């Protein structure tokens, strides 16, 4: 069962994914997420990365629906989302593959590194709104070089989705962790 920390961390992501704010995730919410991601320069219509991002996000929707839609209504609430979190430690390869696709989408200039500005764009794309990320990137930059490389990013992504340890920096990958 997901811990109170994991629930707090993921509550913000749930709200970001819930495009219509009705308290449930549905396929339409994930389609809206695909549309948000399609606004990124490397994920525009007709690009291979656009198809990859759409397949990825809709694949996670299918996994979420399978794991979490206990009552079969085609919608997933926060409690049902947390049931998928319990399965993620056994899905590290899938989580890592997701990290690589997200990395490619966010690495706007294709230099193999995510800058603080690119990270800010990631956070705002996930959240669907402007977000203050002051001080967040510094927590994430594990080697202190001013960028996130693919390996750092994959580690942080795994920590965000799987970790129950509030001290792990990846928990900040999608922005500040809500207090309550």
mmCIF file of N, CA, C and O in Angstrom, residues 3 10 21 30-31 37 39 41 53-54 68 73 90 103 108 117 120 122 126 128 148 150 154 157 161 169:
data_model
loop_
_atom_site.group_PDB
_atom_site.id
_atom_site.type_symbol
_atom_site.label_atom_id
_atom_site.label_comp_id
_atom_site.label_asym_id
_atom_site.label_seq_id
_atom_site.Cartn_x
_atom_site.Cartn_y
_atom_site.Cartn_z
ATOM 1 N N UNK A 3 2.461 4.729 0.779
ATOM 2 C CA UNK A 3 2.606 5.423 2.053
ATOM 3 C C UNK A 3 1.937 6.799 1.993
ATOM 4 O O UNK A 3 1.595 7.302 0.919
ATOM 5 N N UNK A 10 2.067 12.270 -4.921
ATOM 6 C CA UNK A 10 1.325 11.995 -6.154
ATOM 7 C C UNK A 10 -0.010 12.740 -6.247
ATOM 8 O O UNK A 10 -0.598 12.810 -7.322
ATOM 9 N N UNK A 21 -10.818 18.427 -13.693
ATOM 10 C CA UNK A 21 -10.934 18.690 -12.263
ATOM 11 C C UNK A 21 -12.094 18.012 -11.558
ATOM 12 O O UNK A 21 -12.510 18.450 -10.490
ATOM 13 N N UNK A 30 -6.038 11.835 -20.196
ATOM 14 C CA UNK A 30 -4.742 11.458 -20.749
ATOM 15 C C UNK A 30 -4.579 11.977 -22.174
ATOM 16 O O UNK A 30 -3.475 12.333 -22.585
ATOM 17 N N UNK A 31 -5.656 12.078 -22.913
ATOM 18 C CA UNK A 31 -5.592 12.704 -24.247
ATOM 19 C C UNK A 31 -5.220 14.185 -24.100
ATOM 20 O O UNK A 31 -4.456 14.718 -24.899
ATOM 21 N N UNK A 37 1.738 17.808 -23.966
ATOM 22 C CA UNK A 37 3.099 17.407 -24.324
ATOM 23 C C UNK A 37 3.396 17.724 -25.784
ATOM 24 O O UNK A 37 4.539 17.999 -26.145
ATOM 25 N N UNK A 39 2.825 20.305 -27.304
ATOM 26 C CA UNK A 39 3.238 21.704 -27.433
ATOM 27 C C UNK A 39 4.747 21.879 -27.300
ATOM 28 O O UNK A 39 5.278 22.929 -27.656
ATOM 29 N N UNK A 41 8.537 21.648 -28.346
ATOM 30 C CA UNK A 41 9.098 21.744 -29.699
ATOM 31 C C UNK A 41 9.440 20.406 -30.359
ATOM 32 O O UNK A 41 9.197 20.225 -31.548
ATOM 33 N N UNK A 53 5.510 9.631 -27.553
ATOM 34 C CA UNK A 53 4.935 10.201 -26.332
ATOM 35 C C UNK A 53 3.470 9.791 -26.190
ATOM 36 O O UNK A 53 3.025 9.404 -25.107
ATOM 37 N N UNK A 54 2.727 9.850 -27.281
ATOM 38 C CA UNK A 54 1.319 9.453 -27.216
ATOM 39 C C UNK A 54 1.181 7.976 -26.838
ATOM 40 O O UNK A 54 0.367 7.622 -25.967
ATOM 41 N N UNK A 68 -6.045 -0.079 -11.586
ATOM 42 C CA UNK A 68 -6.747 0.726 -10.610
ATOM 43 C C UNK A 68 -8.240 0.830 -10.722
ATOM 44 O O UNK A 68 -8.892 1.248 -9.768
ATOM 45 N N UNK A 73 -15.651 1.311 -13.868
ATOM 46 C CA UNK A 73 -16.428 2.438 -14.404
ATOM 47 C C UNK A 73 -15.674 3.271 -15.438
ATOM 48 O O UNK A 73 -16.182 4.288 -15.913
ATOM 49 N N UNK A 90 8.083 -3.305 -9.266
ATOM 50 C CA UNK A 90 8.297 -4.476 -10.113
ATOM 51 C C UNK A 90 8.328 -4.100 -11.602
ATOM 52 O O UNK A 90 8.513 -4.958 -12.457
ATOM 53 N N UNK A 103 12.784 12.363 -21.250
ATOM 54 C CA UNK A 103 14.056 13.064 -21.431
ATOM 55 C C UNK A 103 14.163 13.594 -22.866
ATOM 56 O O UNK A 103 14.480 14.765 -23.083
ATOM 57 N N UNK A 108 15.099 19.996 -25.376
ATOM 58 C CA UNK A 108 14.683 20.796 -26.525
ATOM 59 C C UNK A 108 15.760 20.938 -27.584
ATOM 60 O O UNK A 108 15.486 20.827 -28.775
ATOM 61 N N UNK A 117 16.290 25.399 -17.449
ATOM 62 C CA UNK A 117 15.145 25.916 -18.202
ATOM 63 C C UNK A 117 14.310 24.777 -18.784
ATOM 64 O O UNK A 117 13.076 24.833 -18.782
ATOM 65 N N UNK A 120 12.339 23.244 -16.023
ATOM 66 C CA UNK A 120 11.184 24.092 -15.699
ATOM 67 C C UNK A 120 10.046 23.824 -16.690
ATOM 68 O O UNK A 120 8.877 23.705 -16.293
ATOM 69 N N UNK A 122 9.522 21.053 -18.293
ATOM 70 C CA UNK A 122 8.985 19.736 -17.931
ATOM 71 C C UNK A 122 7.950 19.872 -16.822
ATOM 72 O O UNK A 122 6.841 19.340 -16.921
ATOM 73 N N UNK A 126 3.957 18.979 -17.208
ATOM 74 C CA UNK A 126 3.260 17.998 -16.376
ATOM 75 C C UNK A 126 2.104 18.643 -15.627
ATOM 76 O O UNK A 126 1.014 18.084 -15.552
ATOM 77 N N UNK A 128 0.601 21.548 -16.239
ATOM 78 C CA UNK A 128 -0.371 22.239 -17.064
ATOM 79 C C UNK A 128 -0.605 23.688 -16.667
ATOM 80 O O UNK A 128 -1.643 24.260 -16.998
ATOM 81 N N UNK A 148 21.131 17.896 -16.133
ATOM 82 C CA UNK A 148 20.786 16.508 -15.828
ATOM 83 C C UNK A 148 21.091 15.684 -17.065
ATOM 84 O O UNK A 148 20.570 15.976 -18.153
ATOM 85 N N UNK A 150 21.149 11.856 -19.015
ATOM 86 C CA UNK A 150 20.130 10.805 -19.145
ATOM 87 C C UNK A 150 20.130 9.857 -17.936
ATOM 88 O O UNK A 150 19.082 9.462 -17.445
ATOM 89 N N UNK A 154 17.044 9.427 -15.310
ATOM 90 C CA UNK A 154 16.390 8.130 -15.095
ATOM 91 C C UNK A 154 16.350 7.780 -13.609
ATOM 92 O O UNK A 154 15.335 7.275 -13.105
ATOM 93 N N UNK A 157 13.731 10.024 -12.018
ATOM 94 C CA UNK A 157 12.382 9.613 -12.445
ATOM 95 C C UNK A 157 11.936 8.389 -11.637
ATOM 96 O O UNK A 157 10.803 8.325 -11.165
ATOM 97 N N UNK A 161 8.610 8.230 -8.956
ATOM 98 C CA UNK A 161 7.461 7.329 -9.064
ATOM 99 C C UNK A 161 7.482 6.179 -8.068
ATOM 100 O O UNK A 161 6.422 5.640 -7.735
ATOM 101 N N UNK A 169 16.266 12.942 -3.775
ATOM 102 C CA UNK A 169 16.030 14.152 -4.562
ATOM 103 C C UNK A 169 15.018 13.991 -5.687
ATOM 104 O O UNK A 169 14.338 14.953 -6.051
#
